[in-house]
mmCIF file of C-alpha atoms in Angstrom:
data_model
loop_
_atom_site.group_PDB
_atom_site.id
_atom_site.type_symbol
_atom_site.label_atom_id
_atom_site.label_comp_id
_atom_site.label_asym_id
_atom_site.label_seq_id
_atom_site.Cartn_x
_atom_site.Cartn_y
_atom_site.Cartn_z
ATOM 1 C CA UNK A 1 15.960 7.970 -15.812
ATOM 2 C CA UNK A 2 13.230 10.146 -17.305
ATOM 3 C CA UNK A 3 14.171 13.696 -18.240
ATOM 4 C CA UNK A 4 10.891 15.580 -18.075
ATOM 5 C CA UNK A 5 10.441 18.679 -20.183
ATOM 6 C CA UNK A 6 7.271 20.471 -19.188
ATOM 7 C CA UNK A 7 4.396 20.993 -21.603
ATOM 8 C CA UNK A 8 4.836 24.766 -21.903
ATOM 9 C CA UNK A 9 8.458 24.270 -22.897
ATOM 10 C CA UNK A 10 7.499 21.667 -25.512
ATOM 11 C CA UNK A 11 5.077 24.109 -27.118
ATOM 12 C CA UNK A 12 7.656 26.894 -26.980
ATOM 13 C CA UNK A 13 10.360 24.809 -28.625
ATOM 14 C CA UNK A 14 8.010 23.723 -31.420
ATOM 15 C CA UNK A 15 6.954 27.340 -31.987
ATOM 16 C CA UNK A 16 10.591 28.395 -32.082
ATOM 17 C CA UNK A 17 11.370 25.827 -34.756
ATOM 18 C CA UNK A 18 8.500 27.067 -36.919
ATOM 19 C CA UNK A 19 9.519 30.710 -36.582
ATOM 20 C CA UNK A 20 13.178 29.940 -37.190
ATOM 21 C CA UNK A 21 12.535 27.957 -40.349
ATOM 22 C CA UNK A 22 10.196 30.592 -41.729
ATOM 23 C CA UNK A 23 12.034 33.803 -40.889
ATOM 24 C CA UNK A 24 15.482 32.754 -39.598
ATOM 25 C CA UNK A 25 14.732 34.678 -36.410
ATOM 26 C CA UNK A 26 16.479 33.698 -33.183
ATOM 27 C CA UNK A 27 15.942 34.293 -29.506
ATOM 28 C CA UNK A 28 13.352 31.662 -28.581
ATOM 29 C CA UNK A 29 13.684 30.144 -25.108
ATOM 30 C CA UNK A 30 15.058 26.606 -25.030
ATOM 31 C CA UNK A 31 15.637 23.933 -22.424
ATOM 32 C CA UNK A 32 18.953 25.463 -21.341
ATOM 33 C CA UNK A 33 17.205 28.525 -19.890
ATOM 34 C CA UNK A 34 15.510 26.498 -17.146
ATOM 35 C CA UNK A 35 16.983 25.280 -13.860
ATOM 36 C CA UNK A 36 17.801 21.574 -13.939
ATOM 37 C CA UNK A 37 16.793 19.436 -10.955
ATOM 38 C CA UNK A 38 17.416 15.781 -10.131
ATOM 39 C CA UNK A 39 14.667 13.821 -8.370
ATOM 40 C CA UNK A 40 15.164 10.138 -7.553
ATOM 41 C CA UNK A 41 14.100 7.383 -5.172
ATOM 42 C CA UNK A 42 10.933 5.448 -4.389
ATOM 43 C CA UNK A 43 9.394 3.434 -7.212
ATOM 44 C CA UNK A 44 6.033 4.116 -5.572
ATOM 45 C CA UNK A 45 6.480 7.886 -5.785
ATOM 46 C CA UNK A 46 7.953 7.662 -9.306
ATOM 47 C CA UNK A 47 4.674 7.872 -11.326
ATOM 48 C CA UNK A 48 3.648 10.938 -9.324
ATOM 49 C CA UNK A 49 7.067 12.546 -9.709
ATOM 50 C CA UNK A 50 6.948 12.088 -13.475
ATOM 51 C CA UNK A 51 3.455 13.582 -13.707
ATOM 52 C CA UNK A 52 4.294 16.586 -11.512
ATOM 53 C CA UNK A 53 7.578 17.253 -13.288
ATOM 54 C CA UNK A 54 5.861 17.216 -16.665
ATOM 55 C CA UNK A 55 3.320 19.835 -15.585
ATOM 56 C CA UNK A 56 5.741 22.086 -13.679
ATOM 57 C CA UNK A 57 6.827 24.944 -15.938
ATOM 58 C CA UNK A 58 9.832 26.392 -14.125
ATOM 59 C CA UNK A 59 12.443 23.617 -14.252
ATOM 60 C CA UNK A 60 13.641 20.651 -16.253
ATOM 61 C CA UNK A 61 13.562 17.713 -13.858
ATOM 62 C CA UNK A 62 15.420 14.420 -14.312
ATOM 63 C CA UNK A 63 13.235 11.818 -12.585
ATOM 64 C CA UNK A 64 14.234 8.246 -11.728
ATOM 65 C CA UNK A 65 13.398 5.402 -9.348
ATOM 66 C CA UNK A 66 15.711 2.997 -7.565
ATOM 67 C CA UNK A 67 14.028 2.749 -4.177
ATOM 68 C CA UNK A 68 13.584 4.953 -1.115
ATOM 69 C CA UNK A 69 17.039 4.116 0.261
ATOM 70 C CA UNK A 70 18.572 5.160 -3.045
ATOM 71 C CA UNK A 71 16.695 8.464 -3.064
ATOM 72 C CA UNK A 72 17.675 9.389 0.482
ATOM 73 C CA UNK A 73 21.281 8.301 -0.134
ATOM 74 C CA UNK A 74 21.534 10.488 -3.231
ATOM 75 C CA UNK A 75 20.120 13.468 -1.337
ATOM 76 C CA UNK A 76 22.584 12.984 1.545
ATOM 77 C CA UNK A 77 25.511 12.679 -0.872
ATOM 78 C CA UNK A 78 24.396 15.729 -2.873
ATOM 79 C CA UNK A 79 23.723 13.731 -6.019
ATOM 80 C CA UNK A 80 20.034 14.693 -6.048
ATOM 81 C CA UNK A 81 17.982 17.772 -5.240
ATOM 82 C CA UNK A 82 14.920 15.793 -4.178
ATOM 83 C CA UNK A 83 14.808 12.315 -2.641
ATOM 84 C CA UNK A 84 11.537 10.398 -2.978
ATOM 85 C CA UNK A 85 10.644 7.984 -0.170
ATOM 86 C CA UNK A 86 7.668 5.839 0.732
ATOM 87 C CA UNK A 87 9.120 5.476 4.233
ATOM 88 C CA UNK A 88 10.628 7.756 6.848
ATOM 89 C CA UNK A 89 14.287 8.694 7.108
ATOM 90 C CA UNK A 90 16.114 6.153 9.318
ATOM 91 C CA UNK A 91 19.269 6.269 11.412
ATOM 92 C CA UNK A 92 20.792 3.690 9.063
ATOM 93 C CA UNK A 93 20.477 6.179 6.179
ATOM 94 C CA UNK A 94 22.837 8.510 8.049
ATOM 95 C CA UNK A 95 25.180 5.728 9.104
ATOM 96 C CA UNK A 96 25.569 4.423 5.539
ATOM 97 C CA UNK A 97 27.134 7.715 4.483
ATOM 98 C CA UNK A 98 29.288 8.177 7.577
ATOM 99 C CA UNK A 99 26.981 10.358 9.676
ATOM 100 C CA UNK A 100 25.683 9.986 13.232
ATOM 101 C CA UNK A 101 22.480 7.947 13.221
ATOM 102 C CA UNK A 102 21.485 9.406 16.593
ATOM 103 C CA UNK A 103 20.665 12.640 14.759
ATOM 104 C CA UNK A 104 17.652 10.995 13.109
ATOM 105 C CA UNK A 105 14.379 11.245 15.015
ATOM 106 C CA UNK A 106 11.611 8.647 15.120
ATOM 107 C CA UNK A 107 9.308 10.853 13.018
ATOM 108 C CA UNK A 108 11.715 10.840 10.070
ATOM 109 C CA UNK A 109 13.177 14.277 10.753
ATOM 110 C CA UNK A 110 16.804 15.070 11.585
ATOM 111 C CA UNK A 111 18.240 17.237 14.354
ATOM 112 C CA UNK A 112 21.596 17.694 12.631
ATOM 113 C CA UNK A 113 22.842 17.830 9.080
ATOM 114 C CA UNK A 114 24.652 14.995 7.311
ATOM 115 C CA UNK A 115 27.444 15.941 4.914
ATOM 116 C CA UNK A 116 26.057 19.469 4.967
ATOM 117 C CA UNK A 117 22.543 18.292 4.071
ATOM 118 C CA UNK A 118 19.605 18.620 6.484
ATOM 119 C CA UNK A 119 16.984 16.187 5.129
ATOM 120 C CA UNK A 120 13.547 17.745 5.460
ATOM 121 C CA UNK A 121 10.428 15.713 4.739
ATOM 122 C CA UNK A 122 7.347 16.785 2.836
ATOM 123 C CA UNK A 123 4.251 14.582 2.733
ATOM 124 C CA UNK A 124 2.932 14.858 -0.822
ATOM 125 C CA UNK A 125 0.264 12.134 -1.129
ATOM 126 C CA UNK A 126 -0.997 8.907 0.417
ATOM 127 C CA UNK A 127 -0.801 5.376 -0.909
ATOM 128 C CA UNK A 128 -2.200 2.050 0.173
ATOM 129 C CA UNK A 129 -0.183 -1.131 0.167
ATOM 130 C CA UNK A 130 -1.942 -3.975 -1.616
ATOM 131 C CA UNK A 131 -1.326 -7.607 -0.674
ATOM 132 C CA UNK A 132 -2.068 -9.545 -3.852
ATOM 133 C CA UNK A 133 -2.502 -13.157 -4.927
ATOM 134 C CA UNK A 134 -3.137 -14.994 -8.164
ATOM 135 C CA UNK A 135 -6.698 -14.500 -9.505
ATOM 136 C CA UNK A 136 -7.302 -18.265 -9.213
ATOM 137 C CA UNK A 137 -6.467 -18.289 -5.507
ATOM 138 C CA UNK A 138 -9.826 -18.904 -3.795
ATOM 139 C CA UNK A 139 -8.599 -19.566 -0.235
ATOM 140 C CA UNK A 140 -6.622 -16.430 0.682
ATOM 141 C CA UNK A 141 -9.205 -13.749 -0.038
ATOM 142 C CA UNK A 142 -8.907 -12.326 3.490
ATOM 143 C CA UNK A 143 -5.760 -12.253 5.628
ATOM 144 C CA UNK A 144 -5.097 -10.709 9.027
ATOM 145 C CA UNK A 145 -1.764 -9.540 10.444
ATOM 146 C CA UNK A 146 -1.229 -12.839 12.291
ATOM 147 C CA UNK A 147 -1.562 -14.798 9.053
ATOM 148 C CA UNK A 148 0.708 -12.371 7.195
ATOM 149 C CA UNK A 149 3.278 -12.828 9.968
ATOM 150 C CA UNK A 150 3.137 -16.604 9.464
ATOM 151 C CA UNK A 151 3.602 -16.236 5.707
ATOM 152 C CA UNK A 152 6.250 -13.524 5.494
ATOM 153 C CA UNK A 153 8.533 -13.975 8.545
ATOM 154 C CA UNK A 154 11.067 -16.579 9.675
ATOM 155 C CA UNK A 155 9.239 -17.226 12.963
ATOM 156 C CA UNK A 156 7.930 -20.780 12.438
ATOM 157 C CA UNK A 157 6.969 -19.897 8.872
ATOM 158 C CA UNK A 158 4.176 -21.547 6.931
ATOM 159 C CA UNK A 159 5.545 -23.732 4.132
ATOM 160 C CA UNK A 160 2.253 -24.662 2.521
ATOM 161 C CA UNK A 161 -0.912 -22.593 2.406
ATOM 162 C CA UNK A 162 -2.526 -25.160 4.698
ATOM 163 C CA UNK A 163 0.039 -24.284 7.383
ATOM 164 C CA UNK A 164 -1.447 -20.797 7.702
ATOM 165 C CA UNK A 165 -3.841 -20.558 10.629
ATOM 166 C CA UNK A 166 -7.442 -20.598 9.480
ATOM 167 C CA UNK A 167 -6.616 -21.970 6.029
ATOM 168 C CA UNK A 168 -5.915 -25.596 6.911
ATOM 169 C CA UNK A 169 -9.372 -26.728 5.806
ATOM 170 C CA UNK A 170 -9.786 -24.592 2.688
ATOM 171 C CA UNK A 171 -6.345 -24.361 1.052
ATOM 172 C CA UNK A 172 -5.439 -27.114 -1.429
ATOM 173 C CA UNK A 173 -3.210 -29.897 -0.156
ATOM 174 C CA UNK A 174 0.444 -29.630 -1.167
ATOM 175 C CA UNK A 175 0.199 -26.006 -2.321
ATOM 176 C CA UNK A 176 3.538 -24.453 -1.325
ATOM 177 C CA UNK A 177 3.692 -20.708 -0.761
ATOM 178 C CA UNK A 178 5.888 -18.617 -3.069
ATOM 179 C CA UNK A 179 6.538 -14.955 -2.252
ATOM 180 C CA UNK A 180 7.299 -12.290 -4.857
ATOM 181 C CA UNK A 181 7.759 -8.879 -3.282
ATOM 182 C CA UNK A 182 9.998 -5.784 -3.062
ATOM 183 C CA UNK A 183 13.649 -5.965 -2.070
ATOM 184 C CA UNK A 184 15.319 -4.450 0.988
ATOM 185 C CA UNK A 185 16.067 -1.129 -0.724
ATOM 186 C CA UNK A 186 12.364 -0.449 -1.105
ATOM 187 C CA UNK A 187 10.372 1.735 1.256
ATOM 188 C CA UNK A 188 7.423 -0.544 0.525
ATOM 189 C CA UNK A 189 9.407 -3.456 1.982
ATOM 190 C CA UNK A 190 10.136 -1.470 5.143
ATOM 191 C CA UNK A 191 6.575 -0.287 5.533
ATOM 192 C CA UNK A 192 5.092 -3.762 5.147
ATOM 193 C CA UNK A 193 7.342 -5.350 7.759
ATOM 194 C CA UNK A 194 6.949 -2.423 10.141
ATOM 195 C CA UNK A 195 3.247 -3.263 10.048
ATOM 196 C CA UNK A 196 3.435 -7.009 10.677
ATOM 197 C CA UNK A 197 6.610 -7.510 12.768
ATOM 198 C CA UNK A 198 6.523 -6.056 16.312
ATOM 199 C CA UNK A 199 9.466 -3.735 17.073
ATOM 200 C CA UNK A 200 10.689 -3.872 13.482
ATOM 201 C CA UNK A 201 14.156 -2.335 13.156
ATOM 202 C CA UNK A 202 14.836 -2.298 16.910
ATOM 203 C CA UNK A 203 17.099 -4.465 19.066
ATOM 204 C CA UNK A 204 14.115 -6.474 20.318
ATOM 205 C CA UNK A 205 12.657 -7.051 16.852
ATOM 206 C CA UNK A 206 10.368 -10.082 17.172
ATOM 207 C CA UNK A 207 11.294 -11.824 13.919
ATOM 208 C CA UNK A 208 13.200 -11.447 10.678
ATOM 209 C CA UNK A 209 11.757 -11.401 7.208
ATOM 210 C CA UNK A 210 11.530 -14.506 5.127
ATOM 211 C CA UNK A 211 13.900 -12.914 2.639
ATOM 212 C CA UNK A 212 16.702 -13.384 5.177
ATOM 213 C CA UNK A 213 16.193 -17.153 5.481
ATOM 214 C CA UNK A 214 18.488 -19.629 3.764
ATOM 215 C CA UNK A 215 16.801 -21.258 0.757
ATOM 216 C CA UNK A 216 14.155 -18.573 1.010
ATOM 217 C CA UNK A 217 10.978 -18.752 -1.024
ATOM 218 C CA UNK A 218 10.942 -14.935 -0.959
ATOM 219 C CA UNK A 219 11.896 -13.715 -4.442
ATOM 220 C CA UNK A 220 12.815 -10.002 -4.187
ATOM 221 C CA UNK A 221 12.678 -7.458 -6.980
ATOM 222 C CA UNK A 222 12.973 -3.695 -7.303
ATOM 223 C CA UNK A 223 10.576 -3.848 -10.265
ATOM 224 C CA UNK A 224 6.844 -4.000 -9.497
ATOM 225 C CA UNK A 225 6.201 -5.379 -12.974
ATOM 226 C CA UNK A 226 8.422 -8.396 -12.272
ATOM 227 C CA UNK A 227 6.502 -9.042 -9.046
ATOM 228 C CA UNK A 228 3.130 -8.710 -10.744
ATOM 229 C CA UNK A 229 3.966 -11.058 -13.621
ATOM 230 C CA UNK A 230 5.381 -13.706 -11.285
ATOM 231 C CA UNK A 231 2.204 -13.728 -9.182
ATOM 232 C CA UNK A 232 0.014 -13.671 -12.277
ATOM 233 C CA UNK A 233 1.703 -16.865 -13.499
ATOM 234 C CA UNK A 234 1.728 -18.797 -10.188
ATOM 235 C CA UNK A 235 -1.497 -19.793 -8.436
ATOM 236 C CA UNK A 236 0.360 -20.315 -5.133
ATOM 237 C CA UNK A 237 2.128 -16.948 -5.151
ATOM 238 C CA UNK A 238 1.581 -13.964 -2.893
ATOM 239 C CA UNK A 239 3.223 -10.549 -2.710
ATOM 240 C CA UNK A 240 2.681 -6.867 -2.121
ATOM 241 C CA UNK A 241 3.217 -3.476 -3.747
ATOM 242 C CA UNK A 242 1.573 -0.059 -3.908
ATOM 243 C CA UNK A 243 -2.171 -0.122 -4.545
ATOM 244 C CA UNK A 244 -1.789 2.299 -7.453
ATOM 245 C CA UNK A 245 0.186 -0.329 -9.363
ATOM 246 C CA UNK A 246 -2.619 -2.831 -8.846
ATOM 247 C CA UNK A 247 -5.087 -0.253 -10.198
ATOM 248 C CA UNK A 248 -3.046 -0.122 -13.399
ATOM 249 C CA UNK A 249 -3.296 -3.932 -13.722
ATOM 250 C CA UNK A 250 -6.652 -4.881 -12.146
ATOM 251 C CA UNK A 251 -7.093 -8.224 -13.926
ATOM 252 C CA UNK A 252 -3.544 -9.578 -13.543
ATOM 253 C CA UNK A 253 -3.683 -10.173 -9.781
ATOM 254 C CA UNK A 254 -6.254 -10.043 -6.985
ATOM 255 C CA UNK A 255 -6.033 -7.849 -3.849
ATOM 256 C CA UNK A 256 -6.654 -9.441 -0.464
ATOM 257 C CA UNK A 257 -8.880 -7.872 2.198
ATOM 258 C CA UNK A 258 -6.661 -7.031 5.191
ATOM 259 C CA UNK A 259 -7.348 -6.879 8.933
ATOM 260 C CA UNK A 260 -5.069 -5.833 11.752
ATOM 261 C CA UNK A 261 -7.199 -8.103 13.941
ATOM 262 C CA UNK A 262 -10.449 -9.432 12.465
ATOM 263 C CA UNK A 263 -11.991 -6.280 10.992
ATOM 264 C CA UNK A 264 -11.298 -6.981 7.327
ATOM 265 C CA UNK A 265 -11.041 -3.963 5.058
ATOM 266 C CA UNK A 266 -11.087 -3.784 1.286
ATOM 267 C CA UNK A 267 -8.275 -1.952 -0.455
ATOM 268 C CA UNK A 268 -9.932 0.991 -2.202
ATOM 269 C CA UNK A 269 -9.382 4.727 -2.363
ATOM 270 C CA UNK A 270 -12.817 5.293 -0.867
ATOM 271 C CA UNK A 271 -11.797 3.177 2.131
ATOM 272 C CA UNK A 272 -8.403 4.772 2.791
ATOM 273 C CA UNK A 273 -9.407 6.023 6.259
ATOM 274 C CA UNK A 274 -10.207 2.468 7.427
ATOM 275 C CA UNK A 275 -7.659 0.418 5.504
ATOM 276 C CA UNK A 276 -4.832 -0.636 7.876
ATOM 277 C CA UNK A 277 -2.012 -0.393 5.325
ATOM 278 C CA UNK A 278 -2.357 3.221 4.172
ATOM 279 C CA UNK A 279 0.845 5.282 4.260
ATOM 280 C CA UNK A 280 2.172 8.753 3.466
ATOM 281 C CA UNK A 281 4.511 9.346 0.529
ATOM 282 C CA UNK A 282 7.402 11.765 0.992
ATOM 283 C CA UNK A 283 9.793 13.992 -0.853
ATOM 284 C CA UNK A 284 12.940 14.919 1.092
ATOM 285 C CA UNK A 285 14.838 18.134 0.392
ATOM 286 C CA UNK A 286 17.912 19.795 1.873
ATOM 287 C CA UNK A 287 16.243 21.999 4.465
ATOM 288 C CA UNK A 288 13.333 24.304 3.664
ATOM 289 C CA UNK A 289 14.205 25.888 0.311
ATOM 290 C CA UNK A 290 14.224 29.689 0.140
ATOM 291 C CA UNK A 291 11.118 31.352 -1.261
ATOM 292 C CA UNK A 292 12.895 32.327 -4.482
ATOM 293 C CA UNK A 293 14.371 28.843 -4.962
ATOM 294 C CA UNK A 294 12.846 26.757 -7.749
ATOM 295 C CA UNK A 295 12.572 23.756 -5.383
ATOM 296 C CA UNK A 296 10.318 25.873 -3.161
ATOM 297 C CA UNK A 297 8.179 26.695 -6.182
ATOM 298 C CA UNK A 298 8.053 23.014 -7.179
ATOM 299 C CA UNK A 299 6.919 21.924 -3.709
ATOM 300 C CA UNK A 300 4.357 24.730 -3.633
ATOM 301 C CA UNK A 301 3.018 23.482 -6.965
ATOM 302 C CA UNK A 302 2.823 19.881 -5.693
ATOM 303 C CA UNK A 303 0.807 21.007 -2.657
ATOM 304 C CA UNK A 304 -1.429 23.317 -4.695
ATOM 305 C CA UNK A 305 -4.920 22.408 -5.876
ATOM 306 C CA UNK A 306 -3.535 21.832 -9.369
ATOM 307 C CA UNK A 307 -0.746 19.595 -8.106
ATOM 308 C CA UNK A 308 -3.057 17.605 -5.851
ATOM 309 C CA UNK A 309 -5.544 17.134 -8.714
ATOM 310 C CA UNK A 310 -2.872 14.988 -10.380
ATOM 311 C CA UNK A 311 -2.677 12.619 -7.396
ATOM 312 C CA UNK A 312 -5.932 10.647 -8.019
ATOM 313 C CA UNK A 313 -5.314 10.730 -11.773
ATOM 314 C CA UNK A 314 -2.098 8.769 -11.216
ATOM 315 C CA UNK A 315 -3.801 6.420 -8.749
ATOM 316 C CA UNK A 316 -2.997 7.760 -5.300
ATOM 317 C CA UNK A 317 -4.876 9.512 -2.493
ATOM 318 C CA UNK A 318 -4.763 13.313 -2.247
ATOM 319 C CA UNK A 319 -3.758 14.775 1.103
ATOM 320 C CA UNK A 320 -7.099 16.439 1.847
ATOM 321 C CA UNK A 321 -8.873 13.070 2.003
ATOM 322 C CA UNK A 322 -6.655 11.993 4.894
ATOM 323 C CA UNK A 323 -5.705 15.198 6.732
ATOM 324 C CA UNK A 324 -7.399 18.462 5.783
ATOM 325 C CA UNK A 325 -4.778 20.547 7.631
ATOM 326 C CA UNK A 326 -1.662 18.925 6.208
ATOM 327 C CA UNK A 327 -1.467 21.049 3.064
ATOM 328 C CA UNK A 328 -1.939 24.333 4.941
ATOM 329 C CA UNK A 329 0.642 23.378 7.560
ATOM 330 C CA UNK A 330 3.285 22.527 4.974
ATOM 331 C CA UNK A 331 2.593 25.504 2.707
ATOM 332 C CA UNK A 332 3.090 27.794 5.706
ATOM 333 C CA UNK A 333 6.708 26.606 5.855
ATOM 334 C CA UNK A 334 7.419 27.525 2.245
#
């Protein structure tokens, strides 16, 4: 967990110490005068949450990761004020804490409260999901959704790289696929499989993930750094995580061009409108906070020009590049 004390407060505390030592005066504002908030959840949202919390001057915010499921669970059980998620609220989130899953709508909103909490979503930025391989992998530079399905699901899965359609002539003989990717608590995991498995999460779901297979070659982790290092050290490895994490480590692994069919698109911020695996990032709160509530002020800051300026600095896509009306629509609710 990261307890973020904003920059103004840091300066104020330092100034207080100087004045106190010189004149023995008291009365300077300290950390205890600010509202304390807890924000937890998605590891993808985490770098943004830390950056926003550091710049926000009206609260001390304890920020942590743990995955989207964790963040939503903590919001629904009143252990957090803000739940970060790189996926939408699901019926299973309600059911896990003893609430009626039928109250959750397909757009990630809820028609009824759970344990007195009405989870309300705010889209705060966009991210792209990067499928990555080892830098020495010369055969899987482009992959479409059909090939990803063959690699990552239990439906007649490819064992070697040569078993993947279209790679039988170019992949090295005997090269067995190894997968290093997020675990089931991750919103990134959900988003990826929603993309490549038809009817994901429904009764007629077409396949299961390779993680669910016995003797699986899918090695899950909640830590993107563990995933990155494993792929960096294994020429036959493949995995996925948020594009921003790749941007922090551009020489360790190599991103793959992705196509939903055969229109391959490069993962880049400039190409976010065309890239098939771009997704919104969310913060969930308990209802729409009142105008005088510090959570309202925090969300207003995040959606402001200043707050959105932080988004590309951290490595994500600001809302205006995807939907010019989204900021105005959400601010009107606050």
